[in-house]
Each structure stands twice: as structure tokens, then as C-alpha cells.
Short mmCIF file of C-alpha atoms in Angstrom, two decimals:
data_model
loop_
_atom_site.label_atom_id
_atom_site.label_comp_id
_atom_site.label_asym_id
_atom_site.label_seq_id
_atom_site.Cartn_x
_atom_site.Cartn_y
_atom_site.Cartn_z
CA MET A 1 -25.03 -104.92 -8.12
CA THR A 2 -25.61 -101.37 -6.95
CA TYR A 3 -27.91 -99.24 -9.07
CA LYS A 4 -26.29 -96.05 -10.24
CA LYS A 5 -29.39 -94.55 -11.83
CA ILE A 6 -33.03 -95.21 -10.91
CA ALA A 7 -35.91 -94.03 -13.10
CA LEU A 8 -39.59 -93.67 -12.32
CA VAL A 9 -41.91 -93.76 -15.33
CA ILE A 10 -45.49 -92.56 -14.77
CA GLY A 11 -47.70 -93.63 -17.63
CA ALA A 12 -50.83 -92.18 -19.18
CA GLY A 13 -53.96 -91.94 -17.10
CA THR A 14 -56.32 -89.39 -15.64
CA VAL A 15 -56.92 -89.12 -11.91
CA GLN A 16 -55.37 -92.61 -11.66
CA CYS A 17 -51.93 -91.02 -11.93
CA ALA A 18 -52.30 -89.80 -8.35
CA ALA A 19 -51.17 -93.34 -7.46
CA ALA A 20 -47.64 -91.99 -7.95
CA LEU A 21 -48.13 -90.04 -4.72
CA GLY A 22 -48.31 -93.40 -2.94
CA VAL A 23 -45.35 -94.88 -4.79
CA LEU A 24 -42.88 -92.06 -4.13
CA PRO A 25 -42.81 -92.23 -0.28
CA VAL A 26 -42.18 -95.99 -0.43
CA LEU A 27 -39.27 -95.44 -2.81
CA GLN A 28 -37.79 -92.74 -0.61
CA GLN A 29 -38.07 -94.84 2.55
CA ALA A 30 -36.39 -97.76 0.76
CA ASP A 31 -33.54 -95.55 -0.49
CA LEU A 32 -34.85 -95.92 -4.03
CA ALA A 33 -35.62 -92.26 -4.69
CA PRO A 34 -35.60 -91.83 -8.50
CA ASP A 35 -32.70 -90.09 -10.14
CA LEU A 36 -34.83 -89.23 -13.17
CA ILE A 37 -38.55 -89.14 -13.87
CA VAL A 38 -40.51 -89.69 -17.08
CA GLY A 39 -44.16 -88.66 -17.43
CA CYS A 40 -46.81 -89.11 -20.09
CA SER A 41 -50.26 -87.54 -20.36
CA GLY A 42 -51.76 -87.39 -16.86
CA GLY A 43 -48.53 -88.89 -15.62
CA ALA A 44 -46.73 -85.78 -16.84
CA VAL A 45 -48.48 -83.75 -14.13
CA MET A 46 -47.38 -86.04 -11.31
CA ALA A 47 -43.90 -86.42 -12.83
CA ALA A 48 -43.42 -82.65 -12.89
CA ALA A 49 -44.70 -82.35 -9.31
CA ALA A 50 -42.26 -85.06 -8.18
CA ALA A 51 -39.33 -83.55 -10.08
CA LEU A 52 -40.00 -80.23 -8.35
CA ASP A 53 -40.27 -81.98 -4.96
CA MET A 54 -43.78 -80.59 -4.56
CA ALA A 55 -45.22 -81.33 -1.12
CA PRO A 56 -47.51 -84.41 -1.19
CA ASP A 57 -50.56 -82.44 0.00
CA ASP A 58 -49.97 -79.81 -2.68
CA ALA A 59 -49.59 -82.49 -5.37
CA ALA A 60 -52.83 -84.17 -4.24
CA ALA A 61 -54.60 -80.80 -4.32
CA LEU A 62 -53.27 -80.25 -7.84
CA ALA A 63 -54.67 -83.64 -8.91
CA ARG A 64 -58.08 -82.67 -7.52
CA ARG A 65 -58.02 -79.36 -9.40
CA LEU A 66 -56.90 -80.78 -12.73
CA TRP A 67 -59.35 -83.69 -12.83
CA SER A 68 -62.29 -81.70 -11.61
CA ARG A 69 -65.38 -81.61 -13.81
CA GLU A 70 -64.88 -77.85 -14.01
CA VAL A 71 -61.91 -78.38 -16.33
CA THR A 72 -64.05 -79.94 -19.07
CA ARG A 73 -67.38 -78.26 -18.32
CA ARG A 74 -67.19 -75.47 -20.91
CA ARG A 75 -67.60 -76.43 -24.54
CA SER A 76 -65.51 -74.81 -27.21
CA TRP A 77 -67.83 -72.75 -29.40
CA ARG A 78 -65.02 -72.39 -31.90
CA ALA A 79 -64.97 -76.19 -32.27
CA VAL A 80 -68.74 -76.20 -32.76
CA GLY A 81 -68.34 -73.64 -35.52
CA GLN A 82 -65.45 -75.58 -37.05
CA ALA A 83 -67.51 -78.77 -37.13
CA LEU A 84 -70.68 -77.20 -38.57
CA LEU A 85 -69.16 -74.54 -40.84
CA PRO A 86 -65.52 -75.55 -41.40
CA ARG A 87 -64.90 -73.08 -44.23
CA ARG A 88 -66.25 -70.14 -42.32
CA PHE A 89 -64.50 -70.90 -39.03
CA GLY A 90 -61.31 -72.30 -40.55
CA PHE A 91 -61.03 -75.95 -39.61
CA ASP A 92 -57.42 -76.79 -38.73
CA GLY A 93 -55.38 -79.02 -36.44
CA ARG A 94 -56.29 -76.99 -33.37
CA PHE A 95 -59.62 -78.71 -32.79
CA GLY A 96 -60.98 -79.67 -29.38
CA LEU A 97 -64.52 -80.05 -28.11
CA ARG A 98 -63.75 -78.45 -24.74
CA ASP A 99 -62.59 -74.94 -23.94
CA ASP A 100 -59.13 -75.27 -22.40
CA THR A 101 -59.12 -71.95 -20.53
CA VAL A 102 -59.58 -73.52 -17.09
CA LEU A 103 -57.03 -76.25 -17.79
CA ASN A 104 -54.42 -73.75 -18.94
CA GLN A 105 -55.04 -71.48 -15.96
CA ARG A 106 -54.73 -74.29 -13.44
CA LEU A 107 -51.53 -75.53 -15.02
CA HIS A 108 -50.15 -71.99 -14.85
CA ASP A 109 -51.27 -71.65 -11.21
CA ALA A 110 -49.37 -74.83 -10.35
CA PHE A 111 -46.20 -74.41 -12.40
CA GLY A 112 -46.10 -70.78 -13.46
CA ASP A 113 -43.14 -70.00 -15.69
CA ARG A 114 -40.89 -72.65 -14.19
CA THR A 115 -38.85 -74.62 -16.68
CA PHE A 116 -37.21 -78.02 -16.84
CA ALA A 117 -34.05 -76.33 -15.54
CA ASP A 118 -35.88 -75.61 -12.25
CA THR A 119 -36.46 -79.27 -11.39
CA ASP A 120 -34.44 -81.02 -8.69
CA ARG A 121 -33.80 -84.04 -10.90
CA PRO A 122 -33.95 -84.69 -14.66
CA LEU A 123 -37.51 -84.71 -16.00
CA PHE A 124 -38.72 -85.98 -19.36
CA ILE A 125 -42.28 -85.45 -20.64
CA THR A 126 -43.56 -87.23 -23.73
CA ALA A 127 -46.11 -86.09 -26.29
CA SER A 128 -47.08 -87.18 -29.81
CA ASP A 129 -46.43 -85.28 -33.02
CA PHE A 130 -49.83 -84.49 -34.55
CA LEU A 131 -48.56 -84.78 -38.13
CA THR A 132 -46.27 -87.81 -37.91
CA GLY A 133 -47.48 -89.65 -34.82
CA GLU A 134 -43.94 -90.05 -33.53
CA GLN A 135 -43.04 -89.75 -29.89
CA VAL A 136 -41.66 -86.36 -28.87
CA VAL A 137 -39.59 -86.16 -25.70
CA LEU A 138 -39.65 -82.74 -24.07
CA ARG A 139 -36.88 -81.80 -21.65
CA ARG A 140 -36.42 -78.06 -22.11
CA GLY A 141 -38.64 -74.99 -21.93
CA ARG A 142 -41.67 -74.21 -19.80
CA LEU A 143 -43.18 -77.08 -17.84
CA THR A 144 -46.67 -75.70 -18.45
CA ASP A 145 -46.27 -76.00 -22.23
CA ALA A 146 -44.86 -79.53 -22.07
CA ILE A 147 -47.59 -80.78 -19.72
CA ARG A 148 -50.35 -79.08 -21.71
CA ALA A 149 -49.09 -80.79 -24.88
CA SER A 150 -48.94 -84.18 -23.19
CA LEU A 151 -52.52 -83.68 -21.91
CA ALA A 152 -53.98 -82.84 -25.34
CA LEU A 153 -56.53 -85.66 -25.36
CA PRO A 154 -57.75 -86.15 -28.96
CA PHE A 155 -61.10 -84.50 -29.73
CA VAL A 156 -61.32 -83.14 -26.16
CA PHE A 157 -58.50 -80.58 -25.94
CA ALA A 158 -56.86 -78.95 -28.94
CA PRO A 159 -53.27 -79.91 -29.78
CA TRP A 160 -50.59 -77.63 -28.34
CA ALA A 161 -47.66 -76.06 -30.16
CA VAL A 162 -44.18 -76.50 -28.69
CA ASN A 163 -41.02 -75.52 -30.56
CA GLY A 164 -42.94 -75.19 -33.82
CA ARG A 165 -44.51 -78.66 -33.60
CA LEU A 166 -48.20 -79.32 -32.98
CA LEU A 167 -48.40 -81.94 -30.23
CA LEU A 168 -51.06 -84.32 -28.94
CA ASP A 169 -51.48 -86.53 -25.89
CA GLY A 170 -48.40 -88.63 -25.17
CA TYR A 171 -50.36 -91.88 -24.94
CA LEU A 172 -50.87 -91.96 -28.72
CA ALA A 173 -47.19 -92.71 -29.25
CA ASP A 174 -46.63 -94.74 -26.07
CA PRO A 175 -48.80 -94.78 -22.91
CA LEU A 176 -45.90 -96.11 -20.81
CA PRO A 177 -42.66 -94.55 -22.16
CA ILE A 178 -40.16 -96.91 -20.59
CA ASN A 179 -38.02 -96.48 -23.69
CA VAL A 180 -37.09 -92.97 -22.57
CA ALA A 181 -35.68 -94.25 -19.26
CA MET A 182 -33.78 -96.96 -21.13
CA ARG A 183 -32.23 -94.41 -23.47
CA GLU A 184 -31.16 -92.34 -20.47
CA GLY A 185 -29.22 -95.32 -19.12
CA ALA A 186 -31.35 -96.16 -16.08
CA ASP A 187 -30.17 -99.24 -14.19
CA LEU A 188 -33.51 -99.77 -12.44
CA ILE A 189 -36.81 -98.67 -14.05
CA ILE A 190 -39.98 -98.53 -11.96
CA ALA A 191 -42.89 -98.14 -14.37
CA LEU A 192 -46.36 -97.17 -13.14
CA GLY A 193 -49.07 -97.92 -15.70
CA PHE A 194 -52.87 -97.80 -15.92
CA GLU A 195 -55.79 -98.91 -18.02
CA SER A 196 -58.29 -96.19 -18.88
CA PRO A 197 -61.78 -96.70 -17.44
CA ARG A 198 -64.60 -97.21 -19.91
CA GLN A 199 -67.60 -94.91 -20.05
CA ALA A 200 -70.71 -96.23 -18.32
CA ALA A 201 -72.89 -94.50 -20.92
CA ILE A 202 -71.89 -92.96 -24.23
CA ASP A 203 -74.55 -90.26 -24.40
CA SER A 204 -72.60 -87.19 -25.52
CA PRO A 205 -69.83 -86.24 -27.96
CA LEU A 206 -67.48 -85.77 -25.01
CA ARG A 207 -68.13 -89.25 -23.63
CA TYR A 208 -67.74 -90.63 -27.15
CA ALA A 209 -64.32 -88.97 -27.36
CA TYR A 210 -63.33 -90.32 -23.94
CA GLN A 211 -64.39 -93.84 -24.87
CA LEU A 212 -62.53 -93.72 -28.19
CA SER A 213 -59.40 -92.53 -26.42
CA SER A 214 -59.77 -95.26 -23.78
CA VAL A 215 -59.99 -97.97 -26.45
CA MET A 216 -56.85 -96.71 -28.18
CA SER A 217 -54.95 -96.15 -24.95
CA ASN A 218 -55.79 -99.58 -23.52
CA SER A 219 -54.81 -101.33 -26.73
CA GLN A 220 -51.47 -99.54 -26.68
CA PHE A 221 -50.98 -100.26 -22.99
CA GLN A 222 -51.68 -104.00 -23.33
CA ALA A 223 -49.32 -104.21 -26.30
CA ARG A 224 -46.58 -102.51 -24.30
CA LEU A 225 -47.08 -104.82 -21.33
CA ALA A 226 -46.88 -107.84 -23.61
CA PHE A 227 -43.70 -106.51 -25.18
CA TYR A 228 -41.95 -105.79 -21.89
CA ASN A 229 -43.02 -109.13 -20.43
CA LEU A 230 -41.49 -110.78 -23.48
CA VAL A 231 -38.18 -108.97 -23.14
CA HIS A 232 -38.33 -109.04 -19.34
CA HIS A 233 -35.12 -108.25 -17.55
CA ALA A 234 -34.44 -107.93 -13.84
CA GLU A 235 -34.05 -104.18 -13.90
CA LEU A 236 -37.67 -103.40 -14.78
CA LEU A 237 -40.46 -103.29 -12.20
CA LEU A 238 -43.95 -102.93 -13.67
CA LEU A 239 -46.59 -101.55 -11.31
CA VAL A 240 -50.28 -101.77 -12.23
CA PRO A 241 -52.17 -100.71 -9.06
CA GLN A 242 -55.51 -102.26 -8.20
CA LEU A 243 -57.64 -99.14 -8.33
CA PRO A 244 -61.14 -98.57 -6.93
CA PRO A 245 -63.94 -100.13 -9.04
CA ARG A 246 -66.06 -97.90 -11.25
CA LEU A 247 -63.43 -95.20 -11.21
CA HIS A 248 -64.50 -92.08 -13.09
CA LEU A 249 -62.19 -89.83 -15.10
CA SER A 250 -62.99 -87.04 -12.67
CA GLY A 251 -63.22 -89.23 -9.58
CA THR A 252 -61.34 -86.79 -7.36
CA ASP A 253 -63.20 -88.03 -4.29
CA GLN A 254 -61.33 -91.32 -4.72
CA ILE A 255 -57.84 -89.79 -4.70
CA PRO A 256 -57.00 -91.05 -1.17
CA ALA A 257 -57.87 -94.61 -2.26
CA ILE A 258 -55.86 -94.19 -5.46
CA ILE A 259 -52.81 -93.00 -3.51
CA ALA A 260 -53.18 -95.97 -1.15
CA ALA A 261 -53.34 -98.33 -4.14
CA GLY A 262 -50.05 -96.92 -5.43
CA GLU A 263 -48.43 -97.41 -2.04
CA THR A 264 -49.68 -101.00 -1.83
CA ALA A 265 -48.43 -101.80 -5.33
CA MET A 266 -44.94 -100.51 -4.56
CA GLN A 267 -44.79 -102.19 -1.16
CA GLY A 268 -45.68 -105.44 -2.88
CA GLN A 269 -42.57 -105.20 -5.05
CA LEU A 270 -40.08 -104.54 -2.24
CA PRO A 271 -39.73 -108.25 -1.31
CA PHE A 272 -38.20 -108.78 -4.75
CA LEU A 273 -35.43 -106.38 -3.87
CA GLN A 274 -32.51 -106.94 -1.53
CA PRO A 275 -30.24 -104.36 0.06
CA VAL A 276 -26.75 -103.90 -1.31
CA ASN A 277 -24.26 -102.61 1.29
CA GLY A 278 -27.25 -101.49 3.36
CA LYS A 279 -28.28 -98.89 0.79
CA ARG A 280 -29.20 -99.35 -2.86
CA TYR A 281 -31.15 -102.38 -3.96
CA SER A 282 -30.94 -105.02 -6.62
CA VAL A 283 -33.73 -107.19 -8.02
CA ILE A 284 -33.66 -110.86 -7.06
CA GLY A 285 -35.53 -113.78 -8.52
CA GLU A 286 -38.52 -113.86 -10.85
CA ARG A 287 -41.64 -111.86 -10.06
#
């Protein structure tokens, strides 16, 4: 068979999502460039960069800027007031321990006012509805708003409003949203997923929040892997790169190794594909 539509799904993760920058060149060289891209949480950043055909060096620089310690360095004094004196400061759904000013500015620097209509291929970004928990698929409007919503890590960054809905990190609904690519009729789905690293020491509210999110994300991720392995079909390639040990959430110094891990993972899957008419590929055999 010849694939008519190829999807790349980049799952939730932090700096790990830079592995997509190693996957994409392999796909392009093998004539498997994705026709649509789905991104979740940290994967939303790399998905948007890929959909805009951002230069690899620029995308790597963006990863370094977004997962820098500077992004989470400033605490939110409003959140402190909300926690200690909720009636006085008005405790509501917009609660986050970290000031998101730097995050918002760096997203704006990277994507400006560009919208989904400006991408070179269809892009889908997932988030989670704060009130219902359901998955929300964003495909219109400003990229900055969609990515910010998908990055709204619980307790760390406040939820973000899009189209009248208060949205949280996409991993809460599904850390690897393969279902979106399926609904869009993809013939071949290449899904890049990650487990969140655990905290070496839980000695601050921020690290506590990170660890809690990691536990929830990893449980969701393992459940999704089990499900897709159970309903395995030949048109789904699952990539779980072997990342550097003791990877930190802000391990930007390890980005070159992370990119190399993504490239290795994708190269390892190519033997399970065979050329069709010298161009598109089809999956052969069991992996």
C-alpha cells in the first residue's frame, strides 16, 4: 500500500520533546515527511515549530529558551497570597506557583501573532478542559495561546483561557494523543512519547508539583502504551527514545544528546518499512 496521509504525534514531555528534531530529518530523508502534526504539552512547542518549517537550529534554540531555569525562577506572589489568604486575594482556577511572564514572552518571541492558518501543514494541539477534564483539540487561533494552554502544568503555571474555556496541560487528558491523528484519517502514525523524569529531591513546593505531575503523566503514558500495544496495527509506529540518564526538566545542556536519541529511535524503525514504487513506505512484519 501507499500511504496517502502520514501523521507525526509528539507527546507530552519537557526538554525531552527536542527529540523530535532528530526524528524529522530522518522522516524527510526517507520520504516520510508528515502531512499533519499533533502536539501535546512540551510536544506542542516542537509540533508548532515543525508545522511552520522552523529551521532546526532555531527550533533547538527555542527549546533551550523554553526549558531554561529562568522560565520557572520567579514565584507568583499572587499565588502565595491566594494560598495563604484565599478570600482576600480571590482564589480561583487561575492558580500557579510560578510567574508565567517569561514563559509568555518567550512564546511570543518565537511565534508572535501567527495562527494555525500560517502553518505549512495541518497542526493540532491538545489541552485539557480544567472543569471537565476532557481533551480539547485546538486547530484555530493564535499558536501562542494554544501552546501556552497545552503547557499549563498543574500547580506550576496557571490555566490559560482559549475560546472561553479554561485549559490545562494536554497530558492530563492524554499524554500521547494518537487518537487525534486517527480521527484525521492518517494512514501511517509515527508517535513520539516520553516518560517524565522523577525529582531527585522533593525539597520545595515546585519540585513537589513536578513530581506529582510526573506520577500522573507516567501513569497515563503507560496506560496508553498498553492500550495501543493491545490494539496494535501495522500503521502505528511507537517511538520511545533512550534518553540520557538523570535527565533534568531543564537539562538544556543535553539537547544535542536528546536530538541524537530521537534520530536513533527513528532510524531503528526504518528497517520495518519498505519502499513502495520507490517513494512512500509501508510497514512490514511485526516489530
